[in-house]
Coordinates of C-alpha atoms in Angstrom, one line a residue:
M1054 CA -83.1 -34.3 170.0
A1055 CA -86.5 -34.6 171.7
T1056 CA -86.3 -36.4 175.1
S1057 CA -89.1 -38.6 174.1
L1058 CA -86.7 -40.2 171.6
K1059 CA -83.7 -40.4 174.0
N1060 CA -83.0 -41.6 177.5
L1061 CA -81.1 -38.9 179.3
S1062 CA -79.1 -41.5 181.2
Q1063 CA -77.6 -43.1 178.0
H1064 CA -74.3 -41.7 176.5
T1065 CA -71.2 -42.7 174.6
Q1066 CA -67.8 -43.2 176.2
E1067 CA -66.0 -40.6 174.1
N1068 CA -64.0 -38.0 176.0
I1069 CA -64.3 -40.0 179.3
Q1070 CA -61.2 -39.5 181.4
D1071 CA -60.0 -40.3 184.9
I1072 CA -61.7 -37.8 187.2
S1073 CA -60.3 -39.1 190.5
D1074 CA -58.3 -35.9 190.9
K1075 CA -61.1 -33.5 189.8
T1076 CA -63.3 -31.4 192.0
F1077 CA -66.9 -30.8 191.2
A1078 CA -69.4 -28.2 192.6
L1079 CA -73.1 -28.8 192.2
V1080 CA -75.5 -25.9 192.6
V1081 CA -79.0 -27.1 193.3
A1082 CA -82.2 -25.1 193.2
E1083 CA -84.4 -25.6 196.2
W1084 CA -87.6 -24.7 194.2
N1085 CA -89.2 -27.9 192.9
D1086 CA -87.2 -29.9 195.5
E1087 CA -88.7 -33.2 194.7
I1088 CA -87.3 -32.9 191.2
T1089 CA -84.0 -31.3 192.0
S1090 CA -83.2 -33.8 194.7
S1091 CA -83.6 -36.6 192.1
L1092 CA -81.4 -34.7 189.7
Y1093 CA -78.8 -34.3 192.4
S1094 CA -78.9 -38.0 193.2
G1095 CA -78.5 -38.9 189.6
A1096 CA -75.5 -36.5 189.2
I1097 CA -73.8 -37.8 192.3
E1098 CA -74.2 -41.4 191.4
T1099 CA -72.7 -40.8 187.9
L1100 CA -69.8 -38.8 189.3
L1101 CA -69.0 -41.5 191.8
R1102 CA -69.4 -44.3 189.2
Y1103 CA -66.9 -42.6 187.0
G1104 CA -64.3 -42.2 189.8
A1105 CA -64.9 -38.9 191.5
K1106 CA -64.0 -38.9 195.1
K1107 CA -66.9 -38.1 197.5
E1108 CA -64.7 -35.5 199.3
N1109 CA -64.2 -33.7 196.0
I1110 CA -67.9 -33.1 195.4
Y1111 CA -69.5 -30.0 196.9
R1112 CA -73.1 -29.1 197.0
K1113 CA -74.5 -25.6 197.4
N1114 CA -78.2 -24.8 197.4
V1115 CA -79.8 -21.7 195.9
P1116 CA -83.5 -20.7 196.4
G1117 CA -84.5 -21.2 192.8
S1118 CA -83.3 -21.7 189.3
F1119 CA -82.9 -18.0 188.7
E1120 CA -80.1 -17.9 191.3
L1121 CA -78.2 -20.8 189.7
P1122 CA -75.9 -18.5 187.5
L1123 CA -74.8 -16.4 190.5
G1124 CA -74.2 -19.5 192.6
A1125 CA -72.3 -21.1 189.7
Q1126 CA -70.2 -17.9 189.3
W1127 CA -69.2 -17.9 193.0
L1128 CA -68.0 -21.5 192.7
A1129 CA -66.5 -21.3 189.2
K1130 CA -64.2 -18.5 190.3
L1131 CA -62.6 -20.8 192.9
E1132 CA -59.4 -22.2 191.4
E1133 CA -59.8 -25.6 193.0
I1134 CA -63.2 -26.3 191.3
D1135 CA -62.8 -28.0 187.9
A1136 CA -66.4 -28.1 186.9
V1137 CA -69.8 -26.7 188.1
I1138 CA -73.0 -28.5 187.5
C1139 CA -76.3 -26.5 187.8
L1140 CA -79.4 -28.4 188.6
G1141 CA -82.9 -26.9 188.6
C1142 CA -86.4 -27.2 187.3
V1143 CA -88.7 -24.6 185.9
I1144 CA -92.2 -25.8 185.2
Q1145 CA -94.3 -24.0 182.6
G1146 CA -97.1 -22.0 184.3
E1147 CA -99.9 -19.8 182.9
T1148 CA -97.8 -16.7 182.5
R1149 CA -94.7 -15.7 180.5
H1150 CA -92.6 -15.8 183.7
F1151 CA -91.4 -19.2 182.6
D1152 CA -89.9 -17.8 179.4
F1153 CA -88.0 -15.0 181.2
I1154 CA -86.6 -17.3 183.9
C1155 CA -85.5 -20.0 181.5
D1156 CA -83.8 -17.5 179.2
A1157 CA -82.0 -15.8 182.0
V1158 CA -80.8 -19.0 183.5
A1159 CA -79.6 -20.5 180.3
N1160 CA -77.8 -17.3 179.3
G1161 CA -76.4 -16.8 182.8
I1162 CA -75.0 -20.3 183.1
T1163 CA -73.4 -20.0 179.6
Q1164 CA -71.8 -16.8 180.5
V1165 CA -70.3 -18.2 183.7
G1166 CA -68.6 -21.0 181.8
L1167 CA -67.2 -18.6 179.2
K1168 CA -66.0 -16.2 181.8
Y1169 CA -64.1 -18.8 183.9
D1170 CA -63.1 -21.0 181.0
K1171 CA -64.3 -24.2 182.7
P1172 CA -67.3 -26.5 182.3
V1173 CA -70.4 -25.0 183.8
I1174 CA -73.2 -27.4 183.0
F1175 CA -76.9 -26.6 182.4
G1176 CA -78.8 -29.4 184.1
V1177 CA -82.1 -27.5 184.3
L1178 CA -85.4 -29.1 183.3
T1179 CA -87.9 -26.9 181.5
P1180 CA -91.0 -29.2 181.3
E1181 CA -94.6 -28.3 180.6
N1182 CA -95.8 -30.0 183.8
Q1183 CA -94.8 -32.0 186.9
Q1184 CA -95.2 -35.4 185.2
Q1185 CA -92.7 -34.4 182.5
A1186 CA -90.3 -33.3 185.2
L1187 CA -90.6 -36.6 187.0
D1188 CA -90.1 -38.5 183.8
R1189 CA -86.8 -36.7 183.3
A1190 CA -85.6 -36.9 186.9
G1191 CA -85.2 -40.6 187.2
G1192 CA -88.4 -41.7 185.4
K1193 CA -89.1 -43.2 182.0
H1194 CA -86.7 -40.8 180.2
G1195 CA -83.8 -41.3 182.6
N1196 CA -82.3 -38.6 184.7
K1197 CA -81.1 -35.2 183.5
G1198 CA -78.7 -35.2 186.5
D1199 CA -76.9 -38.2 185.0
E1200 CA -76.7 -36.3 181.7
A1201 CA -75.3 -33.2 183.4
A1202 CA -72.7 -35.1 185.3
I1203 CA -71.5 -37.0 182.2
T1204 CA -71.4 -33.7 180.3
A1205 CA -69.1 -32.2 182.9
I1206 CA -66.9 -35.3 182.7
K1207 CA -66.8 -35.2 179.0
M1208 CA -66.0 -31.5 178.9
L1209 CA -63.1 -32.0 181.3
G1210 CA -61.8 -34.6 178.8
F1211 CA -62.2 -32.4 175.8

């Protein structure tokens, strides 16, 4: 569904479970920090609101979104981690670089989840411009970080 028709911070309560004993790792891209910091804030607020303990939430930064899959893999292989949330932002530029990065990141994150049989969540914005990113990182369309966190919670309750 197009984001313009949905607020990323709204969701159903289906598959919501007690997460007080779950451990979450968040991998956050440093590139487009203004956006990824907002995504991180949204994810943390949602995890805490649903009962995650602050001491069971870990953050690791990677240089850019392209590095998210490897960072996720390093964390997903740890037995104590129940879910990994990847947060990044790749803004469309004038070259095809955007297409290659987005494809690699999406496929990489998917493969990590399948390899380690645990939720590895794609919380990466792929907007056409900075304003669209801001709108989806706490702006008029909600926060993709909220959506990524609630997706992790729901997948743990699957």
